[in-house]
PDB file of C-alpha atoms in Angstrom:
ATOM      1  CA  MET M   1     128.205 150.222 177.175  1.00 75.00           C
ATOM      2  CA  LYS M   2     124.609 149.791 178.341  1.00 84.00           C
ATOM      3  CA  VAL M   3     124.654 146.128 177.345  1.00 88.00           C
ATOM      4  CA  LYS M   4     127.913 145.636 179.238  1.00 88.00           C
ATOM      5  CA  ILE M   5     126.469 147.158 182.425  1.00 89.00           C
ATOM      6  CA  LEU M   6     123.332 145.026 182.316  1.00 90.00           C
ATOM      7  CA  LEU M   7     125.203 141.889 181.263  1.00 90.00           C
ATOM      8  CA  ARG M   8     127.592 142.210 184.195  1.00 90.00           C
ATOM      9  CA  SER M   9     124.672 142.605 186.577  1.00 90.00           C
ATOM     10  CA  TYR M  10     122.841 139.574 185.172  1.00 90.00           C
ATOM     11  CA  LEU M  11     125.928 137.359 185.213  1.00 92.00           C
ATOM     12  CA  GLN M  12     126.710 138.321 188.794  1.00 90.00           C
ATOM     13  CA  MET M  13     123.193 137.397 189.864  1.00 89.00           C
ATOM     14  CA  PHE M  14     123.356 134.159 187.892  1.00 90.00           C
ATOM     15  CA  PHE M  15     126.702 132.854 189.100  1.00 88.00           C
ATOM     16  CA  GLN M  16     126.243 134.048 192.676  1.00 84.00           C
ATOM     17  CA  ASN M  17     123.050 132.026 192.816  1.00 80.00           C
ATOM     18  CA  PHE M  18     123.402 128.867 194.900  1.00 83.00           C
ATOM     19  CA  LEU M  19     120.490 127.272 193.030  1.00 85.00           C
ATOM     20  CA  TYR M  20     122.374 127.297 189.734  1.00 91.00           C
ATOM     21  CA  LEU M  21     125.798 126.233 190.977  1.00 91.00           C
ATOM     22  CA  THR M  22     124.476 123.573 193.337  1.00 92.00           C
ATOM     23  CA  SER M  23     122.195 122.131 190.661  1.00 93.00           C
ATOM     24  CA  LEU M  24     124.959 122.199 188.051  1.00 94.00           C
ATOM     25  CA  PHE M  25     127.410 120.269 190.174  1.00 93.00           C
ATOM     26  CA  THR M  26     124.674 117.865 191.258  1.00 93.00           C
ATOM     27  CA  ILE M  27     124.069 117.088 187.585  1.00 93.00           C
ATOM     28  CA  ILE M  28     127.805 116.634 187.023  1.00 92.00           C
ATOM     29  CA  ALA M  29     128.028 114.288 190.014  1.00 90.00           C
ATOM     30  CA  PHE M  30     125.056 112.345 188.682  1.00 88.00           C
ATOM     31  CA  GLY M  31     126.726 112.084 185.288  1.00 86.00           C
ATOM     32  CA  LEU M  32     129.856 110.703 186.898  1.00 86.00           C
ATOM     33  CA  MET M  33     128.105 108.059 188.985  1.00 85.00           C
ATOM     34  CA  ALA M  34     124.941 107.213 187.043  1.00 80.00           C
ATOM     35  CA  GLY M  35     126.480 104.440 184.984  1.00 74.00           C
ATOM     36  CA  HIS M  36     127.787 102.601 188.035  1.00 76.00           C
ATOM     37  CA  LEU M  37     124.931 103.258 190.449  1.00 78.00           C
ATOM     38  CA  LEU M  38     121.989 102.776 188.091  1.00 80.00           C
ATOM     39  CA  ASN M  39     123.645 100.404 185.644  1.00 82.00           C
ATOM     40  CA  ILE M  40     122.409 102.342 182.623  1.00 84.00           C
ATOM     41  CA  SER M  41     123.986 102.828 179.214  1.00 85.00           C
ATOM     42  CA  GLU M  42     125.781 105.981 178.129  1.00 84.00           C
ATOM     43  CA  LEU M  43     122.882 106.890 175.833  1.00 87.00           C
ATOM     44  CA  LYS M  44     120.322 106.653 178.626  1.00 89.00           C
ATOM     45  CA  LYS M  45     122.589 108.663 180.882  1.00 90.00           C
ATOM     46  CA  TYR M  46     122.941 111.278 178.165  1.00 92.00           C
ATOM     47  CA  SER M  47     119.145 111.405 177.765  1.00 92.00           C
ATOM     48  CA  LEU M  48     118.829 112.165 181.465  1.00 93.00           C
ATOM     49  CA  LEU M  49     121.487 114.862 181.141  1.00 94.00           C
ATOM     50  CA  LEU M  50     119.512 116.508 178.320  1.00 95.00           C
ATOM     51  CA  ILE M  51     116.469 116.658 180.577  1.00 95.00           C
ATOM     52  CA  SER M  52     118.592 117.870 183.491  1.00 95.00           C
ATOM     53  CA  ILE M  53     120.152 120.803 181.645  1.00 96.00           C
ATOM     54  CA  PHE M  54     116.731 121.808 180.323  1.00 97.00           C
ATOM     55  CA  LEU M  55     115.326 121.961 183.857  1.00 96.00           C
ATOM     56  CA  LEU M  56     118.502 123.583 185.190  1.00 96.00           C
ATOM     57  CA  SER M  57     118.292 126.407 182.656  1.00 96.00           C
ATOM     58  CA  LEU M  58     114.544 126.814 183.066  1.00 96.00           C
ATOM     59  CA  LEU M  59     114.663 127.130 186.858  1.00 94.00           C
ATOM     60  CA  SER M  60     117.866 129.183 186.956  1.00 94.00           C
ATOM     61  CA  THR M  61     116.569 131.653 184.378  1.00 94.00           C
ATOM     62  CA  MET M  62     113.259 131.957 186.213  1.00 92.00           C
ATOM     63  CA  ASN M  63     115.200 132.671 189.388  1.00 91.00           C
ATOM     64  CA  LEU M  64     117.295 135.238 187.509  1.00 92.00           C
ATOM     65  CA  TYR M  65     114.182 137.150 186.471  1.00 90.00           C
ATOM     66  CA  TYR M  66     112.827 136.951 190.000  1.00 88.00           C
ATOM     67  CA  ASN M  67     116.030 138.513 191.353  1.00 87.00           C
ATOM     68  CA  ASP M  68     116.013 141.028 188.512  1.00 87.00           C
ATOM     69  CA  SER M  69     112.513 142.176 189.455  1.00 83.00           C
ATOM     70  CA  LYS M  70     113.725 142.821 193.005  1.00 84.00           C
ATOM     71  CA  ARG M  71     117.245 144.188 192.548  1.00 82.00           C
ATOM     72  CA  ASN M  72     117.586 145.847 189.149  1.00 80.00           C
ATOM     73  CA  ILE M  73     114.728 148.350 189.220  1.00 76.00           C
ATOM     74  CA  TYR M  74     116.928 151.411 189.664  1.00 81.00           C
ATOM     75  CA  LEU M  75     119.683 150.096 187.383  1.00 81.00           C
ATOM     76  CA  LYS M  76     117.204 149.672 184.531  1.00 78.00           C
ATOM     77  CA  GLN M  77     115.813 153.136 185.124  1.00 79.00           C
ATOM     78  CA  LYS M  78     119.342 154.495 184.906  1.00 82.00           C
ATOM     79  CA  VAL M  79     120.242 152.565 181.746  1.00 83.00           C
ATOM     80  CA  ASN M  80     116.807 153.164 180.203  1.00 82.00           C
ATOM     81  CA  SER M  81     117.266 150.930 177.154  1.00 87.00           C
ATOM     82  CA  TYR M  82     114.809 148.120 176.486  1.00 88.00           C
ATOM     83  CA  TRP M  83     116.789 146.532 173.651  1.00 90.00           C
ATOM     84  CA  ALA M  84     120.028 146.624 175.637  1.00 91.00           C
ATOM     85  CA  ASP M  85     118.177 144.719 178.345  1.00 91.00           C
ATOM     86  CA  VAL M  86     116.840 142.169 175.839  1.00 92.00           C
ATOM     87  CA  LEU M  87     120.267 141.628 174.282  1.00 94.00           C
ATOM     88  CA  SER M  88     121.844 141.248 177.720  1.00 94.00           C
ATOM     89  CA  GLN M  89     119.331 138.569 178.685  1.00 94.00           C
ATOM     90  CA  PHE M  90     119.986 136.681 175.462  1.00 96.00           C
ATOM     91  CA  LEU M  91     123.759 136.876 175.957  1.00 96.00           C
ATOM     92  CA  VAL M  92     123.359 135.555 179.492  1.00 96.00           C
ATOM     93  CA  ALA M  93     121.481 132.553 178.104  1.00 96.00           C
ATOM     94  CA  LEU M  94     124.215 131.922 175.518  1.00 97.00           C
ATOM     95  CA  ILE M  95     127.052 132.229 178.027  1.00 96.00           C
ATOM     96  CA  THR M  96     125.540 130.233 180.873  1.00 96.00           C
ATOM     97  CA  ASN M  97     124.213 127.418 178.697  1.00 97.00           C
ATOM     98  CA  THR M  98     127.537 127.088 176.894  1.00 97.00           C
ATOM     99  CA  PHE M  99     129.277 126.947 180.269  1.00 96.00           C
ATOM    100  CA  SER M 100     126.828 124.346 181.598  1.00 96.00           C
ATOM    101  CA  ALA M 101     126.883 122.180 178.470  1.00 96.00           C
ATOM    102  CA  VAL M 102     130.677 122.014 178.292  1.00 95.00           C
ATOM    103  CA  LEU M 103     131.097 121.188 181.979  1.00 94.00           C
ATOM    104  CA  ILE M 104     128.332 118.578 182.024  1.00 94.00           C
ATOM    105  CA  PHE M 105     129.565 116.845 178.883  1.00 93.00           C
ATOM    106  CA  ILE M 106     133.231 116.771 179.853  1.00 90.00           C
ATOM    107  CA  PHE M 107     132.881 115.823 183.506  1.00 87.00           C
ATOM    108  CA  SER M 108     130.165 113.239 182.890  1.00 83.00           C
ATOM    109  CA  LEU M 109     132.818 111.148 181.125  1.00 73.00           C
ATOM    110  CA  ILE M 110     131.005 111.168 177.788  1.00 76.00           C
ATOM    111  CA  LEU M 111     133.942 112.888 176.078  1.00 73.00           C
ATOM    112  CA  ASN M 112     135.122 110.755 173.176  1.00 75.00           C
ATOM    113  CA  GLN M 113     137.997 110.650 170.720  1.00 78.00           C
ATOM    114  CA  ASP M 114     135.433 111.317 168.002  1.00 84.00           C
ATOM    115  CA  LEU M 115     135.496 115.121 167.695  1.00 88.00           C
ATOM    116  CA  LEU M 116     132.205 115.234 165.772  1.00 91.00           C
ATOM    117  CA  LEU M 117     130.427 113.291 168.510  1.00 91.00           C
ATOM    118  CA  ASP M 118     131.846 115.598 171.171  1.00 92.00           C
ATOM    119  CA  VAL M 119     130.816 118.774 169.347  1.00 93.00           C
ATOM    120  CA  ILE M 120     127.299 117.512 168.624  1.00 94.00           C
ATOM    121  CA  GLY M 121     126.970 116.190 172.170  1.00 94.00           C
ATOM    122  CA  ILE M 122     127.848 119.574 173.648  1.00 95.00           C
ATOM    123  CA  PHE M 123     125.670 121.418 171.137  1.00 97.00           C
ATOM    124  CA  ALA M 124     122.655 119.207 171.916  1.00 96.00           C
ATOM    125  CA  LEU M 125     123.058 119.922 175.633  1.00 97.00           C
ATOM    126  CA  PHE M 126     123.449 123.617 174.855  1.00 97.00           C
ATOM    127  CA  SER M 127     120.283 123.582 172.714  1.00 97.00           C
ATOM    128  CA  CYS M 128     118.245 121.967 175.492  1.00 97.00           C
ATOM    129  CA  GLY M 129     119.546 124.575 177.902  1.00 97.00           C
ATOM    130  CA  MET M 130     118.643 127.386 175.522  1.00 97.00           C
ATOM    131  CA  LEU M 131     115.168 125.912 175.208  1.00 96.00           C
ATOM    132  CA  GLY M 132     114.704 126.082 178.972  1.00 96.00           C
ATOM    133  CA  SER M 133     116.006 129.652 179.114  1.00 96.00           C
ATOM    134  CA  ALA M 134     113.758 130.712 176.243  1.00 96.00           C
ATOM    135  CA  ILE M 135     110.622 129.312 177.891  1.00 95.00           C
ATOM    136  CA  ALA M 136     111.499 131.102 181.134  1.00 94.00           C
ATOM    137  CA  THR M 137     112.048 134.321 179.169  1.00 94.00           C
ATOM    138  CA  LEU M 138     108.773 134.015 177.283  1.00 92.00           C
ATOM    139  CA  PHE M 139     106.871 133.806 180.561  1.00 90.00           C
ATOM    140  CA  LYS M 140     108.998 136.113 182.706  1.00 88.00           C
ATOM    141  CA  THR M 141     105.860 138.186 183.214  1.00 79.00           C
ATOM    142  CA  GLN M 142     105.186 136.004 186.270  1.00 71.00           C
ATOM    143  CA  TRP M 143     107.812 138.046 188.121  1.00 69.00           C
ATOM    144  CA  TYR M 144     106.692 141.448 186.876  1.00 69.00           C
ATOM    145  CA  HIS M 145     102.991 141.873 186.109  1.00 69.00           C
ATOM    146  CA  HIS M 146     100.924 138.713 185.586  1.00 66.00           C
ATOM    147  CA  SER M 147     102.085 136.001 187.973  1.00 71.00           C
ATOM    148  CA  SER M 148      99.311 133.488 187.272  1.00 77.00           C
ATOM    149  CA  LEU M 149      99.608 133.773 183.491  1.00 78.00           C
ATOM    150  CA  GLY M 150     103.358 133.306 183.614  1.00 81.00           C
ATOM    151  CA  GLN M 151     103.215 130.288 185.903  1.00 85.00           C
ATOM    152  CA  VAL M 152     100.529 128.551 183.859  1.00 88.00           C
ATOM    153  CA  GLY M 153     102.417 129.299 180.648  1.00 88.00           C
ATOM    154  CA  VAL M 154     105.617 127.743 181.973  1.00 91.00           C
ATOM    155  CA  LEU M 155     103.780 124.626 183.154  1.00 92.00           C
ATOM    156  CA  VAL M 156     102.017 124.198 179.808  1.00 91.00           C
ATOM    157  CA  PHE M 157     105.205 124.623 177.774  1.00 92.00           C
ATOM    158  CA  VAL M 158     107.177 122.265 180.004  1.00 93.00           C
ATOM    159  CA  TYR M 159     104.432 119.664 179.675  1.00 91.00           C
ATOM    160  CA  LEU M 160     104.443 120.055 175.888  1.00 89.00           C
ATOM    161  CA  ALA M 161     108.239 119.865 175.816  1.00 91.00           C
ATOM    162  CA  PHE M 162     108.156 116.495 177.567  1.00 89.00           C
ATOM    163  CA  SER M 163     105.111 115.058 175.805  1.00 85.00           C
ATOM    164  CA  GLY M 164     105.300 116.349 172.225  1.00 75.00           C
ATOM    165  CA  SER M 165     106.741 113.148 170.741  1.00 70.00           C
ATOM    166  CA  VAL M 166     105.235 110.791 173.303  1.00 70.00           C
ATOM    167  CA  ILE M 167     101.487 111.434 173.018  1.00 72.00           C
ATOM    168  CA  ASP M 168     100.069 110.311 169.678  1.00 66.00           C
ATOM    169  CA  LEU M 169      97.432 113.037 169.771  1.00 68.00           C
ATOM    170  CA  LEU M 170     100.163 115.679 169.515  1.00 67.00           C
ATOM    171  CA  ASN M 171     102.013 114.099 166.595  1.00 70.00           C
ATOM    172  CA  HIS M 172     100.194 116.262 164.045  1.00 71.00           C
ATOM    173  CA  VAL M 173     101.297 119.487 165.739  1.00 75.00           C
ATOM    174  CA  GLU M 174     104.712 118.289 166.882  1.00 74.00           C
ATOM    175  CA  PHE M 175     106.501 120.801 164.656  1.00 77.00           C
ATOM    176  CA  ILE M 176     105.202 123.730 166.735  1.00 83.00           C
ATOM    177  CA  LEU M 177     106.011 122.148 170.111  1.00 87.00           C
ATOM    178  CA  PRO M 178     109.266 122.463 172.076  1.00 88.00           C
ATOM    179  CA  PRO M 179     111.404 119.621 170.635  1.00 90.00           C
ATOM    180  CA  LEU M 180     112.847 118.272 173.888  1.00 92.00           C
ATOM    181  CA  SER M 181     110.953 114.979 173.782  1.00 90.00           C
ATOM    182  CA  LYS M 182     111.789 114.690 170.088  1.00 90.00           C
ATOM    183  CA  MET M 183     115.482 114.804 170.969  1.00 92.00           C
ATOM    184  CA  ILE M 184     115.049 112.100 173.593  1.00 92.00           C
ATOM    185  CA  MET M 185     113.051 109.872 171.248  1.00 90.00           C
ATOM    186  CA  THR M 186     115.552 110.406 168.420  1.00 91.00           C
ATOM    187  CA  LEU M 187     118.392 109.395 170.706  1.00 90.00           C
ATOM    188  CA  GLN M 188     116.596 106.230 171.798  1.00 87.00           C
ATOM    189  CA  LEU M 189     115.601 105.230 168.264  1.00 89.00           C
ATOM    190  CA  GLU M 190     118.843 106.083 166.478  1.00 87.00           C
ATOM    191  CA  ALA M 191     121.134 105.053 169.364  1.00 85.00           C
ATOM    192  CA  SER M 192     123.679 107.674 168.352  1.00 89.00           C
ATOM    193  CA  ILE M 193     124.463 111.137 169.680  1.00 91.00           C
ATOM    194  CA  THR M 194     125.587 112.299 166.227  1.00 92.00           C
ATOM    195  CA  LYS M 195     122.063 111.663 164.898  1.00 92.00           C
ATOM    196  CA  LEU M 196     120.825 114.414 167.220  1.00 93.00           C
ATOM    197  CA  LEU M 197     122.263 117.238 165.124  1.00 95.00           C
ATOM    198  CA  PRO M 198     119.104 118.076 163.082  1.00 94.00           C
ATOM    199  CA  THR M 199     116.896 118.001 166.185  1.00 94.00           C
ATOM    200  CA  ALA M 200     119.438 119.984 168.201  1.00 95.00           C
ATOM    201  CA  ILE M 201     119.482 122.654 165.489  1.00 96.00           C
ATOM    202  CA  GLN M 202     115.675 122.664 165.556  1.00 95.00           C
ATOM    203  CA  ALA M 203     115.712 123.131 169.342  1.00 95.00           C
ATOM    204  CA  PHE M 204     118.181 126.011 169.059  1.00 97.00           C
ATOM    205  CA  LEU M 205     116.138 127.734 166.341  1.00 96.00           C
ATOM    206  CA  TYR M 206     112.983 127.183 168.385  1.00 95.00           C
ATOM    207  CA  SER M 207     114.600 128.911 171.353  1.00 96.00           C
ATOM    208  CA  ILE M 208     115.679 131.833 169.143  1.00 96.00           C
ATOM    209  CA  ILE M 209     112.080 132.220 167.974  1.00 95.00           C
ATOM    210  CA  LEU M 210     110.835 132.237 171.574  1.00 95.00           C
ATOM    211  CA  PHE M 211     113.391 134.898 172.496  1.00 95.00           C
ATOM    212  CA  LEU M 212     112.296 137.037 169.538  1.00 95.00           C
ATOM    213  CA  VAL M 213     108.606 136.596 170.317  1.00 93.00           C
ATOM    214  CA  SER M 214     109.143 137.521 173.950  1.00 91.00           C
ATOM    215  CA  SER M 215     111.235 140.579 173.069  1.00 91.00           C
ATOM    216  CA  PHE M 216     108.619 142.066 170.749  1.00 88.00           C
ATOM    217  CA  PHE M 217     105.729 141.042 173.004  1.00 84.00           C
ATOM    218  CA  TYR M 218     107.181 142.739 176.070  1.00 79.00           C
ATOM    219  CA  LYS M 219     108.194 145.752 174.003  1.00 75.00           C
ATOM    220  CA  LYS M 220     104.575 146.147 172.925  1.00 65.00           C
ATOM    221  CA  SER M 221     103.368 145.643 176.497  1.00 61.00           C
ATOM    222  CA  LYS M 222     105.817 148.267 177.717  1.00 60.00           C
ATOM    223  CA  ASN M 223     104.601 150.763 175.137  1.00 54.00           C
ATOM    224  CA  ASN M 224     101.027 150.178 176.214  1.00 52.00           C
TER     225      ASN M 224
END
């Protein structure tokens, strides 16, 4: 019951947010027109969509926590359940990123008769979105207690997400970095969306780890 109350509140804030909906439909419009306007291949367009959903989820989730810090103070005091709050935030990420991934993939005209390609294509978009949400969740402290730390943390992680497979110096520690750039590089090298499955799974697991780390970290901070 507590999860349901918080989840409803989070989803209302998320879907009533003009930033999310406007950005989502801008990405969809870009997906529809990119091939004709920019004369790029489907794979390059898909690479740009992976980056777009990552940024969409990152910024939308950050905005969600900002609104939460302003609007949900009394609701959280009433519910008074930290783990219900954590689970609600995770469910919001699952729901919204699934919604975004399906819409972007279908309406960007990438949908194919190959069911495996379609499923992996949607899952890869979903994984990139989850990665963005997880980074925003890990550093949500910027809206609650430590604004500078949270902002710097987001910037560092976003930089690492984009540069992990691009900068040779980071190749040795690539396995601990957000695998967004690895997905892009894999797509360019393999020239196939279906080849993204292992990296997409890695991105999803990475986001789960970030959610778990953030949940226990903020639980400890709350106790202190």
